[in-house]
Coordinates of C-alpha atoms and ligand atoms in Angstrom, one line a residue:
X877 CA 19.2 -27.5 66.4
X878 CA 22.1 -25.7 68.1
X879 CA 21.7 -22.2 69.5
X880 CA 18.9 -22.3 71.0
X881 CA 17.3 -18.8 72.8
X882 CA 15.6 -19.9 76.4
X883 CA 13.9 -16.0 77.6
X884 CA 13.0 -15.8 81.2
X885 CA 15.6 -18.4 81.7
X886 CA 16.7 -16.7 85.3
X887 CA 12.9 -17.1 86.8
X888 CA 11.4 -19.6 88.3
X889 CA 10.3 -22.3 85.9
X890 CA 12.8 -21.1 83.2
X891 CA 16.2 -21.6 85.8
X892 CA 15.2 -25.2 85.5
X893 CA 14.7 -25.2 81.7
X894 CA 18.1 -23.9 81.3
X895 CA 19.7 -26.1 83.9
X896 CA 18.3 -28.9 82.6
X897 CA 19.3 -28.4 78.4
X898 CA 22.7 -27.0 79.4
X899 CA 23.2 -30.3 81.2
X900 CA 21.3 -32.7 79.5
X901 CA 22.9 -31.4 76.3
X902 CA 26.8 -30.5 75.8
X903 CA 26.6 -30.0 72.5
X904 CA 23.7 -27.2 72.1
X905 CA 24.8 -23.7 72.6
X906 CA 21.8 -22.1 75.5
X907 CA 21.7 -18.8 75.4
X908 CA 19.4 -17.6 78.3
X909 CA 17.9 -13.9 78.1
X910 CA 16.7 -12.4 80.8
X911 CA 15.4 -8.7 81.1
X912 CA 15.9 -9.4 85.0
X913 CA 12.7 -7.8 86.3
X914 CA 12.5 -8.5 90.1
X915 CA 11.6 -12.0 89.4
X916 CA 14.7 -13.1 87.5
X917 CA 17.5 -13.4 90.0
X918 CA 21.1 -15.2 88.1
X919 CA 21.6 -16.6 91.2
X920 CA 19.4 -19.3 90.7
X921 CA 22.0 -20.6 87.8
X922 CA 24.5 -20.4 89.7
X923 CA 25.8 -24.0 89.6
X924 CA 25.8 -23.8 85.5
X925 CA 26.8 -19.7 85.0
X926 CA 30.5 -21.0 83.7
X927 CA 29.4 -24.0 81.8
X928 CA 30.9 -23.5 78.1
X929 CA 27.6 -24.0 76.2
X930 CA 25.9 -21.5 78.2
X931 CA 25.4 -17.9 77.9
X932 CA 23.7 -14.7 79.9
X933 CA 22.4 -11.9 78.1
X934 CA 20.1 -9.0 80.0
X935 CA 17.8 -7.7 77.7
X936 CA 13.8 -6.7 77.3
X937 CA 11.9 -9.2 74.7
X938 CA 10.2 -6.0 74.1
X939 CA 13.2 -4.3 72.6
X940 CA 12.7 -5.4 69.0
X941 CA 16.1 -4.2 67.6
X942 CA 18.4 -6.1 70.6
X943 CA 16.3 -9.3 70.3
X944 CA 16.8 -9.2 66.5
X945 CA 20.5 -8.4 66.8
X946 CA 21.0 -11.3 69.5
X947 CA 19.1 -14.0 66.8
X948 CA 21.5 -13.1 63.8
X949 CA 24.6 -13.0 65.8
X950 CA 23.8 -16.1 68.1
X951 CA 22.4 -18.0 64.8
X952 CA 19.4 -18.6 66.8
X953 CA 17.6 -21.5 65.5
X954 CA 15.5 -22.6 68.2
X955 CA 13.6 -20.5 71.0
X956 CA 11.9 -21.6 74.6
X957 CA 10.1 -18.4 75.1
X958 CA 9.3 -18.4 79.1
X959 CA 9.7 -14.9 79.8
X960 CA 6.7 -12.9 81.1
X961 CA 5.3 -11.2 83.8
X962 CA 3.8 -14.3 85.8
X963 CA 1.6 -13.0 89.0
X964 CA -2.1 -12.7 89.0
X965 CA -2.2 -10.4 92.0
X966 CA 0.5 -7.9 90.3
X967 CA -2.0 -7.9 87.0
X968 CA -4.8 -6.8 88.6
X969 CA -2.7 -3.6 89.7
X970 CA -0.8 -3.2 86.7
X971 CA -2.5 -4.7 83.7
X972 CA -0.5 -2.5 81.1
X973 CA 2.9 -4.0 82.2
X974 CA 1.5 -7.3 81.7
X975 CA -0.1 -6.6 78.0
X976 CA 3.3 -5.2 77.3
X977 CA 5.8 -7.6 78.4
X978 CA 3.6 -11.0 77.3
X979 CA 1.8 -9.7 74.3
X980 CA 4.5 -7.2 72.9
X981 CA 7.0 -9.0 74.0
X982 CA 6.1 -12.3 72.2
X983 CA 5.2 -10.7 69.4
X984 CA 8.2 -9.1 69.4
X985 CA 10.1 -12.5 69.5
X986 CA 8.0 -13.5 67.1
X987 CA 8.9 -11.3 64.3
X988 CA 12.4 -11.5 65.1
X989 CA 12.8 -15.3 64.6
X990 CA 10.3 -14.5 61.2
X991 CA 13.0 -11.6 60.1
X992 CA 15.8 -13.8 61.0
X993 CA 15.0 -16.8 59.5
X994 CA 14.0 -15.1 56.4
X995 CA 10.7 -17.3 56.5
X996 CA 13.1 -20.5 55.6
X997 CA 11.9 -22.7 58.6
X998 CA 13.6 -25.6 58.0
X999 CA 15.0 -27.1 61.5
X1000 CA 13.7 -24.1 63.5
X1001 CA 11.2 -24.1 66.3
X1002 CA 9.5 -21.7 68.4
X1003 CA 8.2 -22.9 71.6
X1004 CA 6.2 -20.9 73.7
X1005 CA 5.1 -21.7 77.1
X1006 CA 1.6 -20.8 78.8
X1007 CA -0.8 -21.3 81.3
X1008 CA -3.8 -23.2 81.6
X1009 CA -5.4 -20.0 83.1
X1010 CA -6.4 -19.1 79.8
X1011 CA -8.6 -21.8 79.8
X1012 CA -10.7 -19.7 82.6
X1013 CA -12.3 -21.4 85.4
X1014 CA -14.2 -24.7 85.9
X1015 CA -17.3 -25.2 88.5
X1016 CA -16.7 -27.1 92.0
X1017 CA -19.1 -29.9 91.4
X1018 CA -20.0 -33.6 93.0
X1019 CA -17.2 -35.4 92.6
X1020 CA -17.2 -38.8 90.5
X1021 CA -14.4 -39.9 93.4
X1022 CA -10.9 -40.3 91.8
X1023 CA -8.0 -38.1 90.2
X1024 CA -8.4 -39.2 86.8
X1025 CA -9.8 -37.3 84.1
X1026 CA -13.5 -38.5 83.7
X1027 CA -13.6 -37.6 87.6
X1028 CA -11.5 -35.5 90.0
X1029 CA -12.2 -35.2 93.4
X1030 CA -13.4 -31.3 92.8
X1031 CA -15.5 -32.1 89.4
X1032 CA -15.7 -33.9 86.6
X1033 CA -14.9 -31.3 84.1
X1034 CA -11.1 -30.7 83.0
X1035 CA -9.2 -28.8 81.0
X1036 CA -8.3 -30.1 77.1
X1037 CA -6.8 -28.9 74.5
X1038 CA -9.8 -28.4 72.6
X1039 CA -11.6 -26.1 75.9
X1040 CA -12.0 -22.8 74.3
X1041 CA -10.1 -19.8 76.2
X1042 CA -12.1 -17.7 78.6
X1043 CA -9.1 -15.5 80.9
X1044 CA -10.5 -14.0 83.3
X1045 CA -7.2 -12.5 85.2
X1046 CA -5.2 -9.3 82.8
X1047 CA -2.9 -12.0 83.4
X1048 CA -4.5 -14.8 81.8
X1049 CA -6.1 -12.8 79.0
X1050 CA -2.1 -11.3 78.4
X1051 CA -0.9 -14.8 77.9
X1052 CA -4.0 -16.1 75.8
X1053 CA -3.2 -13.0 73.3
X1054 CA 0.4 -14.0 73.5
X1055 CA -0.7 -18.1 72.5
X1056 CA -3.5 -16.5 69.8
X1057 CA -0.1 -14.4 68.2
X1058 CA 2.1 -17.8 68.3
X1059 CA -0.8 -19.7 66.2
X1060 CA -1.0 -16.8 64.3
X1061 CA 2.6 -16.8 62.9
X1062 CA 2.0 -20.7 62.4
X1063 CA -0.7 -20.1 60.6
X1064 CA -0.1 -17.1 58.6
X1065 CA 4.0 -17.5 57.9
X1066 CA 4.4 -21.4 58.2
X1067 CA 6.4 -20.7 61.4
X1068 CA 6.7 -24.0 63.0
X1069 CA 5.2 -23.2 66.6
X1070 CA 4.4 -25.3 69.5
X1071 CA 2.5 -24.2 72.7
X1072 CA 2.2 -25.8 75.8
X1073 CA -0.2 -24.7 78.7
X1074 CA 0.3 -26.0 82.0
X1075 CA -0.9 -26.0 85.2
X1076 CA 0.5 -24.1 88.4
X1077 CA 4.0 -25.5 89.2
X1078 CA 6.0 -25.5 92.6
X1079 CA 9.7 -26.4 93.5
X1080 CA 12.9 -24.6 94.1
X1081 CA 13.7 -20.9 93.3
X1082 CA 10.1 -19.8 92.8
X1083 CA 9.9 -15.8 94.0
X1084 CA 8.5 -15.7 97.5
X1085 CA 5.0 -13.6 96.1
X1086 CA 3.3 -16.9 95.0
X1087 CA 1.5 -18.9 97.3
X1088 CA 3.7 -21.7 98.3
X1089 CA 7.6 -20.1 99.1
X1090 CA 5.5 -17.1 100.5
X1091 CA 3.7 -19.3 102.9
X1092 CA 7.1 -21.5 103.6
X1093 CA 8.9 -18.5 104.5
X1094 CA 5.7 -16.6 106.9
X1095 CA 5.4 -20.0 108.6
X1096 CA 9.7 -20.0 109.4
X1097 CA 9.1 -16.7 110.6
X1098 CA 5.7 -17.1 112.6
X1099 CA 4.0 -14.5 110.2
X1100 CA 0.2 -14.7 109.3
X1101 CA -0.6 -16.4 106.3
X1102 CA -2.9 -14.8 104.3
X1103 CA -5.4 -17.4 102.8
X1104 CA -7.7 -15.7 100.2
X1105 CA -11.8 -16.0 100.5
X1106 CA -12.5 -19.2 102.4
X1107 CA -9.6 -21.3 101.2
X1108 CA -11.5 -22.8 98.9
X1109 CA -10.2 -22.3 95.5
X1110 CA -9.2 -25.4 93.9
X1111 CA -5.2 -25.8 91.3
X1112 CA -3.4 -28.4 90.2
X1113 CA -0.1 -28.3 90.8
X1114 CA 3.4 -30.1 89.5
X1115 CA 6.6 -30.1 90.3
X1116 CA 8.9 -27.8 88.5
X1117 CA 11.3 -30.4 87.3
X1118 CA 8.5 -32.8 85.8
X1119 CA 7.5 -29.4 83.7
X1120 CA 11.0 -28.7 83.1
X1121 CA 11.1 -32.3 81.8
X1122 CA 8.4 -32.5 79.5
X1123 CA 9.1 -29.4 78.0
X1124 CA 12.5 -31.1 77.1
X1125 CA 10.3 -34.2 75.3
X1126 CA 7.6 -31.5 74.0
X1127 CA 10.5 -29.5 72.4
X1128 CA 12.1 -32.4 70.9
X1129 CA 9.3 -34.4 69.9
X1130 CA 6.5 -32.7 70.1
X1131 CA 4.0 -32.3 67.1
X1132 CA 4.6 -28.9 65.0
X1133 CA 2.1 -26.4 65.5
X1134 CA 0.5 -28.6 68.2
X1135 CA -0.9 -28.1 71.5
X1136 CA -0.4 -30.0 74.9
X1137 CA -1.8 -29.5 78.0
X1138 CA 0.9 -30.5 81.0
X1139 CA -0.5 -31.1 84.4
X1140 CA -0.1 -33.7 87.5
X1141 CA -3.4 -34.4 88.1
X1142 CA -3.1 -33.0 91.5
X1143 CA -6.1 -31.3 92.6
X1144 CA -5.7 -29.5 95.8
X1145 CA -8.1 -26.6 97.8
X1146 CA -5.5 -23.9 99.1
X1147 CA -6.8 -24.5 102.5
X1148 CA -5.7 -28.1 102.1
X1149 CA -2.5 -27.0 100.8
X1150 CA -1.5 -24.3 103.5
X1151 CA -2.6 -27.2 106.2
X1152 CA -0.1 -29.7 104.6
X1153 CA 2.5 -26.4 104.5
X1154 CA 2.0 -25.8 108.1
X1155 CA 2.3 -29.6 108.9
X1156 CA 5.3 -30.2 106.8
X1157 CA 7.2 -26.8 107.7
X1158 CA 6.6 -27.5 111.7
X1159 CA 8.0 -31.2 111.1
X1160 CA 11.3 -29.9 109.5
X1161 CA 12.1 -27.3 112.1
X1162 CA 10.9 -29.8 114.4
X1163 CA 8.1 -27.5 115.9
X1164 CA 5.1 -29.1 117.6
X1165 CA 2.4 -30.5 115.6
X1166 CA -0.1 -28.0 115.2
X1167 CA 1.5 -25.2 116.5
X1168 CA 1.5 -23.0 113.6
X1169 CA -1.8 -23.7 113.1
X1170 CA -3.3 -20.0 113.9
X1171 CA -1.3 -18.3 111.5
X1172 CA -3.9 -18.7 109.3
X1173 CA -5.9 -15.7 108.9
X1174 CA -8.4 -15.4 106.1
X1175 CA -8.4 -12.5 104.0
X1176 CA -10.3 -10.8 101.3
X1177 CA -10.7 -12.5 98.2
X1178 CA -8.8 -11.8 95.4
X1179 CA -10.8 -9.6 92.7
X1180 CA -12.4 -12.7 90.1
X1181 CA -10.7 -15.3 91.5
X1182 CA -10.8 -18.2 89.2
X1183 CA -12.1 -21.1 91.4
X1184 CA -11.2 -24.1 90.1
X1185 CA -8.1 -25.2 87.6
X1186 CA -8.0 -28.8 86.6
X1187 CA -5.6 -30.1 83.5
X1188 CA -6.1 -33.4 81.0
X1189 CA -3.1 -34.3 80.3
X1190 CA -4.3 -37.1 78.7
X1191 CA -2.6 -36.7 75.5
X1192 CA 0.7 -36.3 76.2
X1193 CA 0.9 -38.9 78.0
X1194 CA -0.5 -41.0 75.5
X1195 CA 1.5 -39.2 72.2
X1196 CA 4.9 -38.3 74.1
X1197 CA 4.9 -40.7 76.8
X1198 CA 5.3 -38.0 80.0
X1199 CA 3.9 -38.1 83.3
X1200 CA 4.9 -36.8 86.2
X1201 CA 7.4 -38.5 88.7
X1202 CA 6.4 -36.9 92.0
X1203 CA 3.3 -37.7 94.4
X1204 CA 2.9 -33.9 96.1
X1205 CA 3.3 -34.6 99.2
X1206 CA 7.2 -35.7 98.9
X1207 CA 7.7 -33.0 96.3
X1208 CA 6.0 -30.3 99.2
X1209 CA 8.1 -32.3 101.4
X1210 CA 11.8 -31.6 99.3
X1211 CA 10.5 -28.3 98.3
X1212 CA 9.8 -26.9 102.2
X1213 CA 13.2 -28.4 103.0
X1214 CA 14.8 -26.7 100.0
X1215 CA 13.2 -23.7 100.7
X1216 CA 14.4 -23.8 104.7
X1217 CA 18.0 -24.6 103.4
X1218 CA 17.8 -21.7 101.7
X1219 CA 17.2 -19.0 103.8
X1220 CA 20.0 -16.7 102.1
X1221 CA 18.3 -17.3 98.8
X1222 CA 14.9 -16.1 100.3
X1223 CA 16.5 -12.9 101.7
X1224 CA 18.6 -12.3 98.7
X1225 CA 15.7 -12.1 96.6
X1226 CA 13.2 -10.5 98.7
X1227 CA 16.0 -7.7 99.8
X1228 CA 17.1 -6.7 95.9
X1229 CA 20.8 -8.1 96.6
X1230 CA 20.8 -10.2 93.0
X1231 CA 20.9 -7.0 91.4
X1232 CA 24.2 -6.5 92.7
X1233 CA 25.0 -10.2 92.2
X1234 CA 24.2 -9.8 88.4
X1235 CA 26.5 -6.3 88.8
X1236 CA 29.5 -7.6 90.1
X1237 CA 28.8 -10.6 88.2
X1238 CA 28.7 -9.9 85.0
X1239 CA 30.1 -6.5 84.8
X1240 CA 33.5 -7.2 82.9
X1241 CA 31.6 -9.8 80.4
Ligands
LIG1947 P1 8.8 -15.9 86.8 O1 8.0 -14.6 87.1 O2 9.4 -16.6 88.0 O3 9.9 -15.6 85.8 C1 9.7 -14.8 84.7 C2 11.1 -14.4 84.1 O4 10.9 -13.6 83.0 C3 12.0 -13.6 85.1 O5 13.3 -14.1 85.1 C4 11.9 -12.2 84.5 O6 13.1 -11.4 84.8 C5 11.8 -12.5 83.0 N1 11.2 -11.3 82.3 C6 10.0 -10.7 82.7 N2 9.8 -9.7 81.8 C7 10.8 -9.7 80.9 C8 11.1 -9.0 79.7 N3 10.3 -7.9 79.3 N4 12.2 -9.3 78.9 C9 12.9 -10.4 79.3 N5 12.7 -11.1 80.4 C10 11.6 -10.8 81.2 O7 7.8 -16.8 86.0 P2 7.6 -18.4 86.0 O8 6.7 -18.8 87.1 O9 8.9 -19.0 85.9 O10 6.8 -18.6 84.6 C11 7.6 -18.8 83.4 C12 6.6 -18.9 82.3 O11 5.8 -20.1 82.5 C13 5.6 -17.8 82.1 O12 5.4 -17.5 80.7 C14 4.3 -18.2 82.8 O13 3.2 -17.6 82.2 C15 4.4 -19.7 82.5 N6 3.7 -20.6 83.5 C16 4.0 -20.5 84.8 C17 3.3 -21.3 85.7 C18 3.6 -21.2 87.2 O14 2.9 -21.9 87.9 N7 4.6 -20.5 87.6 C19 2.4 -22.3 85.2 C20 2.2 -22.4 83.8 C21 2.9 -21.5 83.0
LIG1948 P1 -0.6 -18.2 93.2 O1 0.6 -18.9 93.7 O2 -0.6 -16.7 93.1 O3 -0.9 -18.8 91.7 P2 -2.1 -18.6 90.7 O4 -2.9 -17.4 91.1 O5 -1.4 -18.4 89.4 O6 -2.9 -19.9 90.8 O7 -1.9 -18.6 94.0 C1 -2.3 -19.9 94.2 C2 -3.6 -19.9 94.9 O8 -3.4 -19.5 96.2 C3 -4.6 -19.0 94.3 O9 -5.9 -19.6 94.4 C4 -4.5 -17.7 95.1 C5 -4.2 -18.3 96.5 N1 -3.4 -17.4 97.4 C6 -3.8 -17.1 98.7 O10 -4.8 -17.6 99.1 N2 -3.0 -16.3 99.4 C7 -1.8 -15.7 98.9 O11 -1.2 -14.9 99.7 C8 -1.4 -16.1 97.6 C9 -0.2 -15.5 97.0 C10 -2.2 -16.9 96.9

């Protein structure tokens, strides 16, 4: 495969999709397409933007007719579909942009690639990425002791490939209908289709709503940090290059109309987490030990707040060889520091500048 369509390739997990593949791979033609919503910022490509196998379009996945126009004349023949509306807290405000953009949107991508490949699937893919939120929520329990599937240190339950969805979130239910519509074209038109659902990821470049650059940046600037309920709620979390990574193997060698589940097994309870923030931030700016320590201010819970997300990853590590490379606390460790070296990045995104960036940018293209 060639020309291969990346969407959501200027957010936060897909800027390190495309990085990686236009790197990794000279001789494939990325095409990146990008609706750029607030989330999607170009200046997160910035080091690849004038690499000759790599190309920017802005369009909306939603808008059938463009998406079908950019597959015939960039003889799409593979797709990394990343592109969605990706926070929980946003959904429960707005659940009809959400429904729109991950479950029109896919579909619409899906019926593209089926037009446009004339239902000859020979050397195509579609790869869609989701969550393992779909999954629902599993039960803080007594430990077995251990971080190993059979017994993590919050329960002994996980999530497989086989656990039946239950979203709770619009968020989650969005991308569950998006992963029902995938298996759907798989099933019904032969489309070869692979979905992977992973668990939440953390790195470079993520937009400053999400727990960990939001907490980062409020400690830098001696804000309150807003931890949810009691602190208690339990993810799993991987760095953003070890998904970025096994999507490369899962897209190459993955198992058509397959499954995986990708996760670190990492379990960690937010209060934990914005401890080790606090700890790590303080260290870098070389702050006192504990002296951010009463920025933590506990707020009201988030509405159904999904308590506990653990992911088996069992079997791609055993079929495709993957696991992660990264013990958490050196990748919180790299990803405070990128986040402090940064600074610019932060404001540009969290003051609207990129839109001008992608203006000025791209205007004459
Ligand atoms: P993000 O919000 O950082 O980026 C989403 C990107 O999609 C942005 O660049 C945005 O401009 C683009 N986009 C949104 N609506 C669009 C539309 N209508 N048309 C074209 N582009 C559009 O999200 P992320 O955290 O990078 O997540 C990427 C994907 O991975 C999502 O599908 C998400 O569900 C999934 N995922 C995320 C995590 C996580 O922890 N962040 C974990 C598992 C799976
Ligand atoms: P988030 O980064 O929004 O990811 P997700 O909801 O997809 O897991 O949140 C991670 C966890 O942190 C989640 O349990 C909610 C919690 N949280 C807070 O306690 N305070 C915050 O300000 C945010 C953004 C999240």
């Amino acid at each position: 495969m060639r020309n291969i369509l990346i969407t959501g390739g200027a957010g936060f997990i897909g800027s390190h999709v495309v990085r990686l593949f236009v790197n990794k791979y000279p001789n494939y033609n990325i095409i990146n397409l990008d609706k750029l919503t607030y989330a999607g910022n170009l200046a997160n490509l910035k080091d690849i933007e004038n690499k000759p196998n790599y190309k920017f379009i802005k369009a909306d996945i939603c808008d059938f007719d463009t998406i079908l126009k950019v597959f015939k004349e960039n003889k799409i023949d593979g797709v990394i579909h990343l592109a969605a509306e990706s926070h929980v807290d946003r959904s429960i405000k707005d659940p009809f942009t959400f429904a729109n953009t991950n479950v029109m949107g896919t579909l619409s991508l899906l019926q593209a690639a089926k037009e446009c490949w004339q239902e000859d699937f020979s050397n195509k893919l579609f790869y869609h990425i989701s969550t393992d939120e779909v999954y629902g929520a599993l039960e803080l329990t007594n430990p077995k002791g251990g971080n190993e599937p059979g017994g993590g240190p919050f329960g002994n339950e996980f999530f497989t490939e086989e656990t039946k969805y239950n979203p709770h979130s619009p968020y989650s239910a969005a991308k569950a209908s998006s992963d029902h519509f995938v298996r759907a074209f798989h099933d019904t038109y032969g489309m070869p289709t692979l979905v992977t659902n992973c668990s939440n990821n953390y790195g470079p470049y993520q937009f400053p709503e999400k727990l960990i650059p939001l907490f980062v940046n409020n400690i830098r600037h001696k804000k309150p940090l807003p931890v949810y309920g009691k602190g208690e709620n339990v993810r799993d979390w991987l760095y953003v290059e070890d998904h970025a990574r096994a999507i490369d193997i899962i897209f190459h060698k993955g198992k058509i109309g397959d499954t995986y589940n990708i996760g670190g097994f990492n379990e960690w309870k937010n209060i934990d987490i914005v401890k080790l923030l606090i700890k790590t931030t303080d260290k870098l700016l070389g702050r006192k030990e504990g002296e951010d320590d009463n920025l933590i201010t506990y707020v009201t819970d988030r509405k159904g707040h999904d308590l506990r997300y653990a992911i088996d990853s069992t079997k791609l590590k055993r079929e495709l060889g993957w696991q992660p490379s990264l013990q958490f606390e050196q990748g919180i460790e790299k990803t405070v520091q990128w986040y402090l070296d940064n600074q610019q990045w932060m404001e540009n995104v969290t003051s609207g500048d990129y839109q001008k960036y992608y203006d000025d940018m791209y205007k004459n293209r």
